[in-house]
Amino acid sequence: MNFDSPEGEICAACGNSVARGSAVFANRVPESNDIVTRIEMGRKYPHGEWICIICDNMNSDGEIESLEEVLLNINVANYFLKNQIAILGRKCL
Ligand SMILES: [Zn+2]
């Protein structure tokens, strides 16, 4: 498995992509536990090297603790992503 590929950049808890270009790229948190610990913790995707902002804000009951903060962070990341795409688009012209 190639962990450098964008496909390898997933959330260890939910399996969603946190690769560059995804809305949760800027807010991802490194999963600092080793793979054995991740399995013991019940991570469904223990080969994932990251935790996405949604899972990072989830309590042990599976509820998002601060939905407003999660949505704000994703919206800010989306804004910067769109700006970056617009800048790249202008450079290509
Ligand atoms: Zn996640």
PDB file of N, CA and C and ligand atoms in Angstrom:
ATOM      1  N   MET A   1       0.847  -1.196   0.000  1.00  0.00           N
ATOM      2  CA  MET A   1       0.000   0.000   0.000  1.00  0.00           C
ATOM      3  C   MET A   1       0.882   1.245   0.000  1.00  0.00           C
ATOM      4  N   ASN A   2       0.500   2.226  -0.800  1.00  0.00           N
ATOM      5  CA  ASN A   2       1.278   3.454  -0.903  1.00  0.00           C
ATOM      6  C   ASN A   2       0.621   4.549  -0.077  1.00  0.00           C
ATOM      7  N   PHE A   3       1.220   4.872   1.062  1.00  0.00           N
ATOM      8  CA  PHE A   3       0.626   5.867   1.953  1.00  0.00           C
ATOM      9  C   PHE A   3       0.858   7.295   1.465  1.00  0.00           C
ATOM     10  N   ASP A   4       1.732   7.469   0.468  1.00  0.00           N
ATOM     11  CA  ASP A   4       1.970   8.805  -0.056  1.00  0.00           C
ATOM     12  C   ASP A   4       0.888   9.231  -1.047  1.00  0.00           C
ATOM     13  N   SER A   5       0.153   8.261  -1.562  1.00  0.00           N
ATOM     14  CA  SER A   5      -0.880   8.580  -2.537  1.00  0.00           C
ATOM     15  C   SER A   5      -2.045   9.256  -1.832  1.00  0.00           C
ATOM     16  N   PRO A   6      -2.796  10.110  -2.550  1.00  0.00           N
ATOM     17  CA  PRO A   6      -3.951  10.761  -1.927  1.00  0.00           C
ATOM     18  C   PRO A   6      -4.939   9.749  -1.360  1.00  0.00           C
ATOM     19  N   GLU A   7      -5.032   8.568  -1.959  1.00  0.00           N
ATOM     20  CA  GLU A   7      -5.963   7.541  -1.491  1.00  0.00           C
ATOM     21  C   GLU A   7      -5.578   7.063  -0.093  1.00  0.00           C
ATOM     22  N   GLY A   8      -4.292   7.125   0.241  1.00  0.00           N
ATOM     23  CA  GLY A   8      -3.826   6.692   1.550  1.00  0.00           C
ATOM     24  C   GLY A   8      -4.071   7.728   2.637  1.00  0.00           C
ATOM     25  N   GLU A   9      -4.405   8.923   2.248  1.00  0.00           N
ATOM     26  CA  GLU A   9      -4.615  10.000   3.216  1.00  0.00           C
ATOM     27  C   GLU A   9      -6.069  10.014   3.640  1.00  0.00           C
ATOM     28  N   ILE A  10      -6.377   9.109   4.564  1.00  0.00           N
ATOM     29  CA  ILE A  10      -7.762   8.994   5.021  1.00  0.00           C
ATOM     30  C   ILE A  10      -7.845   9.155   6.531  1.00  0.00           C
ATOM     31  N   CYS A  11      -9.064   9.410   6.997  1.00  0.00           N
ATOM     32  CA  CYS A  11      -9.335   9.491   8.424  1.00  0.00           C
ATOM     33  C   CYS A  11      -9.366   8.066   8.982  1.00  0.00           C
ATOM     34  N   ALA A  12      -8.614   7.828  10.063  1.00  0.00           N
ATOM     35  CA  ALA A  12      -8.539   6.488  10.653  1.00  0.00           C
ATOM     36  C   ALA A  12      -9.865   6.066  11.283  1.00  0.00           C
ATOM     37  N   ALA A  13     -10.728   7.021  11.580  1.00  0.00           N
ATOM     38  CA  ALA A  13     -11.997   6.707  12.237  1.00  0.00           C
ATOM     39  C   ALA A  13     -13.133   6.462  11.238  1.00  0.00           C
ATOM     40  N   CYS A  14     -13.275   7.333  10.217  1.00  0.00           N
ATOM     41  CA  CYS A  14     -14.418   7.207   9.296  1.00  0.00           C
ATOM     42  C   CYS A  14     -14.013   6.766   7.899  1.00  0.00           C
ATOM     43  N   GLY A  15     -12.731   6.811   7.574  1.00  0.00           N
ATOM     44  CA  GLY A  15     -12.275   6.343   6.276  1.00  0.00           C
ATOM     45  C   GLY A  15     -12.414   7.356   5.156  1.00  0.00           C
ATOM     46  N   ASN A  16     -12.938   8.555   5.457  1.00  0.00           N
ATOM     47  CA  ASN A  16     -13.083   9.581   4.414  1.00  0.00           C
ATOM     48  C   ASN A  16     -11.726  10.180   4.069  1.00  0.00           C
ATOM     49  N   SER A  17     -11.617  10.664   2.834  1.00  0.00           N
ATOM     50  CA  SER A  17     -10.376  11.267   2.372  1.00  0.00           C
ATOM     51  C   SER A  17     -10.112  12.588   3.081  1.00  0.00           C
ATOM     52  N   VAL A  18      -8.869  12.783   3.491  1.00  0.00           N
ATOM     53  CA  VAL A  18      -8.435  14.077   4.028  1.00  0.00           C
ATOM     54  C   VAL A  18      -7.293  14.614   3.164  1.00  0.00           C
ATOM     55  N   ALA A  19      -7.233  14.153   1.917  1.00  0.00           N
ATOM     56  CA  ALA A  19      -6.150  14.511   1.006  1.00  0.00           C
ATOM     57  C   ALA A  19      -6.251  15.979   0.600  1.00  0.00           C
ATOM     58  N   ARG A  20      -5.152  16.498   0.076  1.00  0.00           N
ATOM     59  CA  ARG A  20      -5.137  17.865  -0.445  1.00  0.00           C
ATOM     60  C   ARG A  20      -6.245  17.983  -1.496  1.00  0.00           C
ATOM     61  N   GLY A  21      -7.003  19.042  -1.433  1.00  0.00           N
ATOM     62  CA  GLY A  21      -8.110  19.213  -2.371  1.00  0.00           C
ATOM     63  C   GLY A  21      -9.452  18.860  -1.756  1.00  0.00           C
ATOM     64  N   SER A  22      -9.437  18.135  -0.634  1.00  0.00           N
ATOM     65  CA  SER A  22     -10.695  17.855   0.051  1.00  0.00           C
ATOM     66  C   SER A  22     -10.973  18.991   1.035  1.00  0.00           C
ATOM     67  N   ALA A  23     -12.245  19.194   1.364  1.00  0.00           N
ATOM     68  CA  ALA A  23     -12.626  20.312   2.233  1.00  0.00           C
ATOM     69  C   ALA A  23     -12.063  20.152   3.635  1.00  0.00           C
ATOM     70  N   VAL A  24     -11.695  18.946   4.014  1.00  0.00           N
ATOM     71  CA  VAL A  24     -11.204  18.713   5.375  1.00  0.00           C
ATOM     72  C   VAL A  24      -9.679  18.587   5.433  1.00  0.00           C
ATOM     73  N   PHE A  25      -8.990  18.893   4.325  1.00  0.00           N
ATOM     74  CA  PHE A  25      -7.528  18.793   4.287  1.00  0.00           C
ATOM     75  C   PHE A  25      -6.874  19.723   5.309  1.00  0.00           C
ATOM     76  N   ALA A  26      -7.312  20.971   5.347  1.00  0.00           N
ATOM     77  CA  ALA A  26      -6.668  21.976   6.194  1.00  0.00           C
ATOM     78  C   ALA A  26      -6.902  21.712   7.685  1.00  0.00           C
ATOM     79  N   ASN A  27      -7.961  20.986   8.003  1.00  0.00           N
ATOM     80  CA  ASN A  27      -8.329  20.798   9.409  1.00  0.00           C
ATOM     81  C   ASN A  27      -7.983  19.419   9.950  1.00  0.00           C
ATOM     82  N   ARG A  28      -7.348  18.593   9.148  1.00  0.00           N
ATOM     83  CA  ARG A  28      -7.046  17.239   9.598  1.00  0.00           C
ATOM     84  C   ARG A  28      -6.005  17.264  10.715  1.00  0.00           C
ATOM     85  N   VAL A  29      -6.076  16.262  11.573  1.00  0.00           N
ATOM     86  CA  VAL A  29      -5.176  16.160  12.719  1.00  0.00           C
ATOM     87  C   VAL A  29      -4.401  14.845  12.573  1.00  0.00           C
ATOM     88  N   PRO A  30      -3.075  14.863  12.755  1.00  0.00           N
ATOM     89  CA  PRO A  30      -2.334  13.599  12.641  1.00  0.00           C
ATOM     90  C   PRO A  30      -2.791  12.582  13.684  1.00  0.00           C
ATOM     91  N   GLU A  31      -2.953  11.328  13.282  1.00  0.00           N
ATOM     92  CA  GLU A  31      -3.256  10.234  14.214  1.00  0.00           C
ATOM     93  C   GLU A  31      -1.916   9.747  14.742  1.00  0.00           C
ATOM     94  N   SER A  32      -1.596  10.132  15.991  1.00  0.00           N
ATOM     95  CA  SER A  32      -0.254   9.890  16.518  1.00  0.00           C
ATOM     96  C   SER A  32      -0.073   8.491  17.104  1.00  0.00           C
ATOM     97  N   ASN A  33      -1.160   7.748  17.279  1.00  0.00           N
ATOM     98  CA  ASN A  33      -1.032   6.387  17.822  1.00  0.00           C
ATOM     99  C   ASN A  33      -0.476   5.430  16.769  1.00  0.00           C
ATOM    100  N   ASP A  34       0.248   4.394  17.222  1.00  0.00           N
ATOM    101  CA  ASP A  34       0.706   3.406  16.252  1.00  0.00           C
ATOM    102  C   ASP A  34      -0.461   2.508  15.835  1.00  0.00           C
ATOM    103  N   ILE A  35      -0.226   1.727  14.793  1.00  0.00           N
ATOM    104  CA  ILE A  35      -1.329   0.976  14.174  1.00  0.00           C
ATOM    105  C   ILE A  35      -1.949  -0.040  15.147  1.00  0.00           C
ATOM    106  N   VAL A  36      -1.133  -0.641  16.032  1.00  0.00           N
ATOM    107  CA  VAL A  36      -1.667  -1.616  17.005  1.00  0.00           C
ATOM    108  C   VAL A  36      -2.613  -0.900  17.979  1.00  0.00           C
ATOM    109  N   THR A  37      -2.199   0.269  18.442  1.00  0.00           N
ATOM    110  CA  THR A  37      -3.040   1.052  19.356  1.00  0.00           C
ATOM    111  C   THR A  37      -4.336   1.469  18.665  1.00  0.00           C
ATOM    112  N   ARG A  38      -4.213   1.850  17.390  1.00  0.00           N
ATOM    113  CA  ARG A  38      -5.409   2.271  16.636  1.00  0.00           C
ATOM    114  C   ARG A  38      -6.416   1.136  16.565  1.00  0.00           C
ATOM    115  N   ILE A  39      -5.928  -0.089  16.342  1.00  0.00           N
ATOM    116  CA  ILE A  39      -6.816  -1.255  16.280  1.00  0.00           C
ATOM    117  C   ILE A  39      -7.458  -1.482  17.651  1.00  0.00           C
ATOM    118  N   GLU A  40      -6.649  -1.375  18.721  1.00  0.00           N
ATOM    119  CA  GLU A  40      -7.167  -1.541  20.081  1.00  0.00           C
ATOM    120  C   GLU A  40      -8.213  -0.480  20.412  1.00  0.00           C
ATOM    121  N   MET A  41      -8.042   0.715  19.844  1.00  0.00           N
ATOM    122  CA  MET A  41      -8.996   1.808  20.073  1.00  0.00           C
ATOM    123  C   MET A  41     -10.278   1.630  19.282  1.00  0.00           C
ATOM    124  N   GLY A  42     -10.280   0.651  18.377  1.00  0.00           N
ATOM    125  CA  GLY A  42     -11.468   0.404  17.565  1.00  0.00           C
ATOM    126  C   GLY A  42     -11.551   1.254  16.319  1.00  0.00           C
ATOM    127  N   ARG A  43     -10.405   1.821  15.896  1.00  0.00           N
ATOM    128  CA  ARG A  43     -10.397   2.583  14.648  1.00  0.00           C
ATOM    129  C   ARG A  43     -10.759   1.637  13.501  1.00  0.00           C
ATOM    130  N   LYS A  44     -11.730   2.020  12.708  1.00  0.00           N
ATOM    131  CA  LYS A  44     -12.179   1.155  11.613  1.00  0.00           C
ATOM    132  C   LYS A  44     -11.193   1.162  10.448  1.00  0.00           C
ATOM    133  N   TYR A  45     -10.399   2.222  10.325  1.00  0.00           N
ATOM    134  CA  TYR A  45      -9.426   2.343   9.231  1.00  0.00           C
ATOM    135  C   TYR A  45      -8.052   2.615   9.839  1.00  0.00           C
ATOM    136  N   PRO A  46      -7.470   1.597  10.526  1.00  0.00           N
ATOM    137  CA  PRO A  46      -6.235   1.834  11.293  1.00  0.00           C
ATOM    138  C   PRO A  46      -5.035   2.247  10.441  1.00  0.00           C
ATOM    139  N   HIS A  47      -5.083   2.022   9.122  1.00  0.00           N
ATOM    140  CA  HIS A  47      -3.974   2.453   8.262  1.00  0.00           C
ATOM    141  C   HIS A  47      -4.071   3.945   7.931  1.00  0.00           C
ATOM    142  N   GLY A  48      -5.169   4.583   8.294  1.00  0.00           N
ATOM    143  CA  GLY A  48      -5.306   6.028   8.077  1.00  0.00           C
ATOM    144  C   GLY A  48      -4.360   6.782   8.990  1.00  0.00           C
ATOM    145  N   GLU A  49      -3.673   7.748   8.436  1.00  0.00           N
ATOM    146  CA  GLU A  49      -2.661   8.504   9.196  1.00  0.00           C
ATOM    147  C   GLU A  49      -3.244   9.768   9.814  1.00  0.00           C
ATOM    148  N   TRP A  50      -4.559  10.003   9.648  1.00  0.00           N
ATOM    149  CA  TRP A  50      -5.147  11.279  10.061  1.00  0.00           C
ATOM    150  C   TRP A  50      -6.494  11.055  10.742  1.00  0.00           C
ATOM    151  N   ILE A  51      -6.959  12.099  11.441  1.00  0.00           N
ATOM    152  CA  ILE A  51      -8.317  12.157  11.964  1.00  0.00           C
ATOM    153  C   ILE A  51      -8.945  13.410  11.359  1.00  0.00           C
ATOM    154  N   CYS A  52     -10.125  13.269  10.754  1.00  0.00           N
ATOM    155  CA  CYS A  52     -10.773  14.437  10.153  1.00  0.00           C
ATOM    156  C   CYS A  52     -11.407  15.290  11.244  1.00  0.00           C
ATOM    157  N   ILE A  53     -11.734  16.524  10.880  1.00  0.00           N
ATOM    158  CA  ILE A  53     -12.267  17.458  11.884  1.00  0.00           C
ATOM    159  C   ILE A  53     -13.612  16.981  12.445  1.00  0.00           C
ATOM    160  N   ILE A  54     -14.374  16.278  11.636  1.00  0.00           N
ATOM    161  CA  ILE A  54     -15.687  15.794  12.098  1.00  0.00           C
ATOM    162  C   ILE A  54     -15.492  14.757  13.200  1.00  0.00           C
ATOM    163  N   CYS A  55     -14.627  13.760  12.961  1.00  0.00           N
ATOM    164  CA  CYS A  55     -14.372  12.724  13.979  1.00  0.00           C
ATOM    165  C   CYS A  55     -13.647  13.313  15.184  1.00  0.00           C
ATOM    166  N   ASP A  56     -12.804  14.330  14.932  1.00  0.00           N
ATOM    167  CA  ASP A  56     -12.061  14.952  16.019  1.00  0.00           C
ATOM    168  C   ASP A  56     -12.997  15.675  16.986  1.00  0.00           C
ATOM    169  N   ASN A  57     -14.167  16.067  16.499  1.00  0.00           N
ATOM    170  CA  ASN A  57     -15.133  16.789  17.334  1.00  0.00           C
ATOM    171  C   ASN A  57     -16.263  15.888  17.825  1.00  0.00           C
ATOM    172  N   MET A  58     -16.105  14.573  17.654  1.00  0.00           N
ATOM    173  CA  MET A  58     -17.155  13.644  18.047  1.00  0.00           C
ATOM    174  C   MET A  58     -16.871  13.090  19.449  1.00  0.00           C
ATOM    175  N   ASN A  59     -17.903  13.023  20.273  1.00  0.00           N
ATOM    176  CA  ASN A  59     -17.727  12.451  21.611  1.00  0.00           C
ATOM    177  C   ASN A  59     -17.888  10.929  21.561  1.00  0.00           C
ATOM    178  N   SER A  60     -17.777  10.270  22.707  1.00  0.00           N
ATOM    179  CA  SER A  60     -17.805   8.805  22.725  1.00  0.00           C
ATOM    180  C   SER A  60     -19.173   8.244  22.349  1.00  0.00           C
ATOM    181  N   ASP A  61     -20.222   9.082  22.350  1.00  0.00           N
ATOM    182  CA  ASP A  61     -21.545   8.633  21.926  1.00  0.00           C
ATOM    183  C   ASP A  61     -21.756   8.807  20.422  1.00  0.00           C
ATOM    184  N   GLY A  62     -20.724   9.286  19.724  1.00  0.00           N
ATOM    185  CA  GLY A  62     -20.851   9.479  18.283  1.00  0.00           C
ATOM    186  C   GLY A  62     -21.586  10.749  17.906  1.00  0.00           C
ATOM    187  N   GLU A  63     -21.671  11.698  18.843  1.00  0.00           N
ATOM    188  CA  GLU A  63     -22.330  12.973  18.556  1.00  0.00           C
ATOM    189  C   GLU A  63     -21.271  14.053  18.364  1.00  0.00           C
ATOM    190  N   ILE A  64     -21.501  14.927  17.397  1.00  0.00           N
ATOM    191  CA  ILE A  64     -20.579  16.047  17.179  1.00  0.00           C
ATOM    192  C   ILE A  64     -20.795  17.064  18.289  1.00  0.00           C
ATOM    193  N   GLU A  65     -19.705  17.406  18.986  1.00  0.00           N
ATOM    194  CA  GLU A  65     -19.828  18.279  20.152  1.00  0.00           C
ATOM    195  C   GLU A  65     -20.051  19.730  19.759  1.00  0.00           C
ATOM    196  N   SER A  66     -19.373  20.191  18.727  1.00  0.00           N
ATOM    197  CA  SER A  66     -19.540  21.577  18.297  1.00  0.00           C
ATOM    198  C   SER A  66     -19.747  21.620  16.796  1.00  0.00           C
ATOM    199  N   LEU A  67     -21.008  21.418  16.394  1.00  0.00           N
ATOM    200  CA  LEU A  67     -21.343  21.401  14.973  1.00  0.00           C
ATOM    201  C   LEU A  67     -21.008  22.742  14.314  1.00  0.00           C
ATOM    202  N   GLU A  68     -21.257  23.850  15.040  1.00  0.00           N
ATOM    203  CA  GLU A  68     -20.987  25.179  14.490  1.00  0.00           C
ATOM    204  C   GLU A  68     -19.506  25.326  14.153  1.00  0.00           C
ATOM    205  N   GLU A  69     -18.643  24.851  15.067  1.00  0.00           N
ATOM    206  CA  GLU A  69     -17.208  24.972  14.851  1.00  0.00           C
ATOM    207  C   GLU A  69     -16.767  24.119  13.659  1.00  0.00           C
ATOM    208  N   VAL A  70     -17.312  22.910  13.560  1.00  0.00           N
ATOM    209  CA  VAL A  70     -16.959  22.024  12.447  1.00  0.00           C
ATOM    210  C   VAL A  70     -17.372  22.661  11.125  1.00  0.00           C
ATOM    211  N   LEU A  71     -18.618  23.151  11.066  1.00  0.00           N
ATOM    212  CA  LEU A  71     -19.121  23.750   9.823  1.00  0.00           C
ATOM    213  C   LEU A  71     -18.327  25.006   9.465  1.00  0.00           C
ATOM    214  N   LEU A  72     -18.006  25.811  10.466  1.00  0.00           N
ATOM    215  CA  LEU A  72     -17.230  27.027  10.208  1.00  0.00           C
ATOM    216  C   LEU A  72     -15.863  26.668   9.629  1.00  0.00           C
ATOM    217  N   ASN A  73     -15.201  25.691  10.233  1.00  0.00           N
ATOM    218  CA  ASN A  73     -13.875  25.280   9.755  1.00  0.00           C
ATOM    219  C   ASN A  73     -13.933  24.747   8.336  1.00  0.00           C
ATOM    220  N   ILE A  74     -14.955  23.956   8.027  1.00  0.00           N
ATOM    221  CA  ILE A  74     -15.082  23.399   6.675  1.00  0.00           C
ATOM    222  C   ILE A  74     -15.392  24.515   5.685  1.00  0.00           C
ATOM    223  N   ASN A  75     -16.247  25.468   6.072  1.00  0.00           N
ATOM    224  CA  ASN A  75     -16.575  26.587   5.183  1.00  0.00           C
ATOM    225  C   ASN A  75     -15.354  27.453   4.912  1.00  0.00           C
ATOM    226  N   VAL A  76     -14.553  27.709   5.935  1.00  0.00           N
ATOM    227  CA  VAL A  76     -13.330  28.500   5.760  1.00  0.00           C
ATOM    228  C   VAL A  76     -12.377  27.770   4.821  1.00  0.00           C
ATOM    229  N   ALA A  77     -12.224  26.458   5.034  1.00  0.00           N
ATOM    230  CA  ALA A  77     -11.335  25.665   4.174  1.00  0.00           C
ATOM    231  C   ALA A  77     -11.829  25.678   2.733  1.00  0.00           C
ATOM    232  N   ASN A  78     -13.148  25.566   2.541  1.00  0.00           N
ATOM    233  CA  ASN A  78     -13.738  25.607   1.203  1.00  0.00           C
ATOM    234  C   ASN A  78     -13.472  26.947   0.535  1.00  0.00           C
ATOM    235  N   TYR A  79     -13.567  28.031   1.312  1.00  0.00           N
ATOM    236  CA  TYR A  79     -13.337  29.376   0.787  1.00  0.00           C
ATOM    237  C   TYR A  79     -11.908  29.486   0.257  1.00  0.00           C
ATOM    238  N   PHE A  80     -10.940  29.028   1.052  1.00  0.00           N
ATOM    239  CA  PHE A  80      -9.545  29.108   0.624  1.00  0.00           C
ATOM    240  C   PHE A  80      -9.273  28.203  -0.573  1.00  0.00           C
ATOM    241  N   LEU A  81      -9.935  27.045  -0.583  1.00  0.00           N
ATOM    242  CA  LEU A  81      -9.797  26.103  -1.697  1.00  0.00           C
ATOM    243  C   LEU A  81     -10.288  26.740  -2.992  1.00  0.00           C
ATOM    244  N   LYS A  82     -11.461  27.394  -2.931  1.00  0.00           N
ATOM    245  CA  LYS A  82     -12.021  28.039  -4.124  1.00  0.00           C
ATOM    246  C   LYS A  82     -11.117  29.165  -4.594  1.00  0.00           C
ATOM    247  N   ASN A  83     -10.569  29.943  -3.658  1.00  0.00           N
ATOM    248  CA  ASN A  83      -9.643  31.015  -4.012  1.00  0.00           C
ATOM    249  C   ASN A  83      -8.403  30.461  -4.693  1.00  0.00           C
ATOM    250  N   GLN A  84      -7.891  29.352  -4.143  1.00  0.00           N
ATOM    251  CA  GLN A  84      -6.696  28.721  -4.701  1.00  0.00           C
ATOM    252  C   GLN A  84      -6.961  28.246  -6.133  1.00  0.00           C
ATOM    253  N   ILE A  85      -8.141  27.662  -6.343  1.00  0.00           N
ATOM    254  CA  ILE A  85      -8.506  27.170  -7.676  1.00  0.00           C
ATOM    255  C   ILE A  85      -8.634  28.344  -8.635  1.00  0.00           C
ATOM    256  N   ALA A  86      -9.224  29.455  -8.160  1.00  0.00           N
ATOM    257  CA  ALA A  86      -9.383  30.637  -9.005  1.00  0.00           C
ATOM    258  C   ALA A  86      -8.022  31.192  -9.404  1.00  0.00           C
ATOM    259  N   ILE A  87      -7.077  31.225  -8.457  1.00  0.00           N
ATOM    260  CA  ILE A  87      -5.731  31.735  -8.734  1.00  0.00           C
ATOM    261  C   ILE A  87      -5.031  30.826  -9.749  1.00  0.00           C
ATOM    262  N   LEU A  88      -5.151  29.511  -9.539  1.00  0.00           N
ATOM    263  CA  LEU A  88      -4.531  28.557 -10.464  1.00  0.00           C
ATOM    264  C   LEU A  88      -5.144  28.683 -11.849  1.00  0.00           C
ATOM    265  N   GLY A  89      -6.457  28.885 -11.881  1.00  0.00           N
ATOM    266  CA  GLY A  89      -7.154  29.032 -13.157  1.00  0.00           C
ATOM    267  C   GLY A  89      -6.645  30.230 -13.932  1.00  0.00           C
ATOM    268  N   ARG A  90      -6.402  31.335 -13.212  1.00  0.00           N
ATOM    269  CA  ARG A  90      -5.892  32.566 -13.862  1.00  0.00           C
ATOM    270  C   ARG A  90      -4.490  32.352 -14.404  1.00  0.00           C
ATOM    271  N   LYS A  91      -3.675  31.586 -13.673  1.00  0.00           N
ATOM    272  CA  LYS A  91      -2.295  31.333 -14.115  1.00  0.00           C
ATOM    273  C   LYS A  91      -2.250  30.508 -15.402  1.00  0.00           C
ATOM    274  N   CYS A  92      -3.296  29.678 -15.607  1.00  0.00           N
ATOM    275  CA  CYS A  92      -3.335  28.797 -16.776  1.00  0.00           C
ATOM    276  C   CYS A  92      -3.733  29.554 -18.033  1.00  0.00           C
ATOM    277  N   LEU A  93      -4.366  30.732 -17.866  1.00  0.00           N
ATOM    278  CA  LEU A  93      -4.851  31.466 -19.046  1.00  0.00           C
ATOM    279  C   LEU A  93      -3.716  32.104 -19.824  1.00  0.00           C
TER     280      LEU A  93
HETATM  281 ZN    ZN B   1     -13.303  11.094  10.139  1.00  0.00          ZN
END
